[in-house]
PDB file of C-alpha atoms in Angstrom:
ATOM      1  CA  UNK N   3      10.282  -7.881 -15.551  1.00  0.00           C
ATOM      2  CA  UNK N   4       9.085 -10.674 -13.498  1.00  0.00           C
ATOM      3  CA  UNK N   5      12.130  -9.610 -10.739  1.00  0.00           C
ATOM      4  CA  UNK N   6      11.165  -6.352 -10.994  1.00  0.00           C
ATOM      5  CA  UNK N   7       7.840  -7.092 -10.202  1.00  0.00           C
ATOM      6  CA  UNK N   8       9.392  -9.318  -6.687  1.00  0.00           C
ATOM      7  CA  UNK N   9      11.002  -6.148  -6.016  1.00  0.00           C
ATOM      8  CA  UNK N  10       7.802  -4.026  -6.004  1.00  0.00           C
ATOM      9  CA  UNK N  11       6.022  -6.669  -3.807  1.00  0.00           C
ATOM     10  CA  UNK N  12       8.981  -7.495  -1.897  1.00  0.00           C
ATOM     11  CA  UNK N  13       9.039  -3.839  -1.190  1.00  0.00           C
ATOM     12  CA  UNK N  14       5.222  -3.523  -0.686  1.00  0.00           C
ATOM     13  CA  UNK N  15       4.942  -6.147   1.949  1.00  0.00           C
ATOM     14  CA  UNK N  16       8.002  -5.114   3.802  1.00  0.00           C
ATOM     15  CA  UNK N  17       6.853  -1.485   4.284  1.00  0.00           C
ATOM     16  CA  UNK N  18       3.387  -2.717   4.770  1.00  0.00           C
ATOM     17  CA  UNK N  19       4.418  -5.014   7.465  1.00  0.00           C
ATOM     18  CA  UNK N  20       6.930  -2.210   8.867  1.00  0.00           C
ATOM     19  CA  UNK N  21       4.183   0.195   9.030  1.00  0.00           C
ATOM     20  CA  UNK N  22       1.578  -2.020  10.587  1.00  0.00           C
ATOM     21  CA  UNK N  23       4.235  -3.081  13.135  1.00  0.00           C
ATOM     22  CA  UNK N  24       5.287  -0.035  14.425  1.00  0.00           C
ATOM     23  CA  UNK N  25       1.779   0.991  14.681  1.00  0.00           C
ATOM     24  CA  UNK N  26       0.970  -1.930  16.580  1.00  0.00           C
ATOM     25  CA  UNK N  27       3.360  -0.615  19.097  1.00  0.00           C
ATOM     26  CA  UNK N  28       2.047   2.295  20.105  1.00  0.00           C
ATOM     27  CA  UNK N  29      -1.133   0.490  20.926  1.00  0.00           C
ATOM     28  CA  UNK N  30       1.023  -1.476  23.326  1.00  0.00           C
ATOM     29  CA  UNK N  31       2.460   1.459  25.130  1.00  0.00           C
ATOM     30  CA  UNK N  32      -1.004   3.725  25.007  1.00  0.00           C
ATOM     31  CA  UNK N  33      -0.205   6.195  22.617  1.00  0.00           C
ATOM     32  CA  UNK N  34      -2.835   7.067  19.772  1.00  0.00           C
ATOM     33  CA  UNK N  35      -1.683   4.623  17.047  1.00  0.00           C
ATOM     34  CA  UNK N  36      -1.043   6.813  13.476  1.00  0.00           C
ATOM     35  CA  UNK N  37      -2.946   3.868  11.417  1.00  0.00           C
ATOM     36  CA  UNK N  38      -6.771   3.312  12.543  1.00  0.00           C
ATOM     37  CA  UNK N  39      -6.784  -0.314  13.885  1.00  0.00           C
ATOM     38  CA  UNK N  40      -9.545  -2.660  13.544  1.00  0.00           C
ATOM     39  CA  UNK N  41     -11.736  -3.001  16.712  1.00  0.00           C
ATOM     40  CA  UNK N  42     -12.279  -6.692  16.001  1.00  0.00           C
ATOM     41  CA  UNK N  43      -8.316  -7.503  15.196  1.00  0.00           C
ATOM     42  CA  UNK N  44      -7.612  -5.590  18.783  1.00  0.00           C
ATOM     43  CA  UNK N  45      -9.893  -7.957  20.133  1.00  0.00           C
ATOM     44  CA  UNK N  46      -8.472 -10.941  19.559  1.00  0.00           C
ATOM     45  CA  UNK N  47      -5.204  -9.703  21.633  1.00  0.00           C
ATOM     46  CA  UNK N  48      -6.465 -10.353  24.735  1.00  0.00           C
ATOM     47  CA  UNK N  49      -3.436 -11.329  26.283  1.00  0.00           C
ATOM     48  CA  UNK N  50      -0.524  -8.555  25.307  1.00  0.00           C
ATOM     49  CA  UNK N  51       1.967 -10.818  24.963  1.00  0.00           C
ATOM     50  CA  UNK N  52       0.535 -11.692  21.678  1.00  0.00           C
ATOM     51  CA  UNK N  53      -0.101  -8.387  20.564  1.00  0.00           C
ATOM     52  CA  UNK N  54       3.688  -7.748  20.886  1.00  0.00           C
ATOM     53  CA  UNK N  55       4.703 -11.111  19.685  1.00  0.00           C
ATOM     54  CA  UNK N  56       3.101 -10.598  16.320  1.00  0.00           C
ATOM     55  CA  UNK N  57       4.024  -7.122  16.289  1.00  0.00           C
ATOM     56  CA  UNK N  58       7.619  -7.828  16.069  1.00  0.00           C
ATOM     57  CA  UNK N  59       7.757 -10.164  13.677  1.00  0.00           C
ATOM     58  CA  UNK N  60       5.980  -7.453  11.673  1.00  0.00           C
ATOM     59  CA  UNK N  61       8.449  -5.074  11.931  1.00  0.00           C
ATOM     60  CA  UNK N  62      11.289  -8.118  12.275  1.00  0.00           C
ATOM     61  CA  UNK N  63      10.382  -9.494   8.805  1.00  0.00           C
ATOM     62  CA  UNK N  64       9.291  -6.015   7.205  1.00  0.00           C
ATOM     63  CA  UNK N  65      12.960  -4.510   7.765  1.00  0.00           C
ATOM     64  CA  UNK N  66      14.522  -8.093   6.340  1.00  0.00           C
ATOM     65  CA  UNK N  67      12.173  -7.376   2.796  1.00  0.00           C
ATOM     66  CA  UNK N  68      12.901  -4.289   2.588  1.00  0.00           C
ATOM     67  CA  UNK N  69      16.596  -4.700   3.310  1.00  0.00           C
ATOM     68  CA  UNK N  70      16.567  -8.128   0.719  1.00  0.00           C
ATOM     69  CA  UNK N  71      17.678 -10.748   3.665  1.00  0.00           C
ATOM     70  CA  UNK N  72      16.789 -13.640   4.601  1.00  0.00           C
ATOM     71  CA  UNK N  73      13.588 -13.277   2.587  1.00  0.00           C
ATOM     72  CA  UNK N  74      12.352 -16.614   2.604  1.00  0.00           C
ATOM     73  CA  UNK N  75      12.603 -17.035   6.105  1.00  0.00           C
ATOM     74  CA  UNK N  76      10.787 -13.448   5.936  1.00  0.00           C
ATOM     75  CA  UNK N  77       8.065 -15.227   3.629  1.00  0.00           C
ATOM     76  CA  UNK N  78       7.737 -18.623   5.732  1.00  0.00           C
ATOM     77  CA  UNK N  79       7.253 -16.201   9.246  1.00  0.00           C
ATOM     78  CA  UNK N  80       5.145 -13.819   7.972  1.00  0.00           C
ATOM     79  CA  UNK N  81       2.774 -16.767   6.132  1.00  0.00           C
ATOM     80  CA  UNK N  82      -0.362 -17.370   8.952  1.00  0.00           C
ATOM     81  CA  UNK N  83       0.083 -13.753   9.702  1.00  0.00           C
ATOM     82  CA  UNK N  84      -1.160 -12.934   6.068  1.00  0.00           C
ATOM     83  CA  UNK N  85      -3.337 -15.557   6.293  1.00  0.00           C
ATOM     84  CA  UNK N  86      -4.916 -14.905  10.019  1.00  0.00           C
ATOM     85  CA  UNK N  87      -5.668 -11.051   8.179  1.00  0.00           C
ATOM     86  CA  UNK N  88      -7.458 -12.632   5.335  1.00  0.00           C
ATOM     87  CA  UNK N  89      -9.432 -14.660   7.628  1.00  0.00           C
ATOM     88  CA  UNK N  90     -10.210 -11.712  10.084  1.00  0.00           C
ATOM     89  CA  UNK N  91     -11.029  -8.901   7.369  1.00  0.00           C
ATOM     90  CA  UNK N  92     -12.986 -11.902   5.409  1.00  0.00           C
ATOM     91  CA  UNK N  93     -14.897 -13.173   8.152  1.00  0.00           C
ATOM     92  CA  UNK N  94     -15.149 -10.074  10.883  1.00  0.00           C
ATOM     93  CA  UNK N  95     -14.445  -6.963   9.812  1.00  0.00           C
ATOM     94  CA  UNK N  96     -14.911  -6.115   5.836  1.00  0.00           C
ATOM     95  CA  UNK N  97     -13.474  -2.886   5.772  1.00  0.00           C
ATOM     96  CA  UNK N  98      -9.726  -3.326   5.092  1.00  0.00           C
ATOM     97  CA  UNK N  99     -10.502  -6.650   2.665  1.00  0.00           C
ATOM     98  CA  UNK N 100      -9.384  -4.951  -0.207  1.00  0.00           C
ATOM     99  CA  UNK N 101      -5.991  -4.550   1.037  1.00  0.00           C
ATOM    100  CA  UNK N 102      -6.222  -7.984   2.861  1.00  0.00           C
ATOM    101  CA  UNK N 103      -6.806  -9.675  -1.092  1.00  0.00           C
ATOM    102  CA  UNK N 104      -3.831  -7.278  -2.178  1.00  0.00           C
ATOM    103  CA  UNK N 105      -1.605  -8.699   0.863  1.00  0.00           C
ATOM    104  CA  UNK N 106      -2.244 -12.167   0.152  1.00  0.00           C
ATOM    105  CA  UNK N 107      -1.699 -12.016  -3.601  1.00  0.00           C
ATOM    106  CA  UNK N 108       1.209 -10.177  -3.416  1.00  0.00           C
ATOM    107  CA  UNK N 109       2.714 -12.502  -0.565  1.00  0.00           C
ATOM    108  CA  UNK N 110       0.968 -15.421  -3.163  1.00  0.00           C
ATOM    109  CA  UNK N 111       3.402 -14.424  -5.717  1.00  0.00           C
ATOM    110  CA  UNK N 112       6.738 -13.784  -3.307  1.00  0.00           C
ATOM    111  CA  UNK N 113       5.804 -17.661  -2.184  1.00  0.00           C
ATOM    112  CA  UNK N 114       5.811 -18.325  -6.575  1.00  0.00           C
ATOM    113  CA  UNK N 115       8.560 -16.096  -6.634  1.00  0.00           C
ATOM    114  CA  UNK N 116      11.036 -18.271  -4.244  1.00  0.00           C
ATOM    115  CA  UNK N 117       8.799 -21.736  -4.492  1.00  0.00           C
ATOM    116  CA  UNK N 118      12.863 -23.178  -5.006  1.00  0.00           C
ATOM    117  CA  UNK N 119      13.629 -22.510  -1.572  1.00  0.00           C
ATOM    118  CA  UNK N 120      10.888 -24.129  -0.009  1.00  0.00           C
ATOM    119  CA  UNK N 121      11.234 -27.583  -1.967  1.00  0.00           C
ATOM    120  CA  UNK N 122      12.749 -29.121   0.213  1.00  0.00           C
ATOM    121  CA  UNK N 123      10.673 -28.788   3.167  1.00  0.00           C
ATOM    122  CA  UNK N 124       7.822 -30.937   1.156  1.00  0.00           C
ATOM    123  CA  UNK N 125       9.933 -33.768   0.834  1.00  0.00           C
ATOM    124  CA  UNK N 126       7.886 -37.619   1.360  1.00  0.00           C
ATOM    125  CA  UNK N 127      10.544 -38.466   3.177  1.00  0.00           C
ATOM    126  CA  UNK N 128      13.715 -35.989   3.666  1.00  0.00           C
ATOM    127  CA  UNK N 129      17.061 -37.249   4.840  1.00  0.00           C
ATOM    128  CA  UNK N 130      18.870 -35.532   7.217  1.00  0.00           C
ATOM    129  CA  UNK N 131      21.882 -33.805   6.564  1.00  0.00           C
ATOM    130  CA  UNK N 132      25.119 -35.521   7.482  1.00  0.00           C
TER     131      UNK N 132
END
């Protein structure tokens, strides 16, 4: 059961971030986005390179999650993005707070599921590899 829920969570996050990343490219290229964007979120991207960097990471990580390749890496890269999305909707724009909470819960579940992949970075005194 947990493996099925992990796969659903992974695909859900992958699709959400792939679609959000592509939607961001519509904004970057001056087209009308197919999903409404938060004005508060767009105000944070004063410099366009930040939007390009974030949306590129979202697309890449979304694809990695969907094809189930380098999943722990994608989860690690998406961690600050998910935190930023949650905090933005918690403090500035409450319109998509429910989706942000779902993202945090889903992402948290994947972090828990892949916790053994992250244990080595939490070592207090790590040893360099030979």
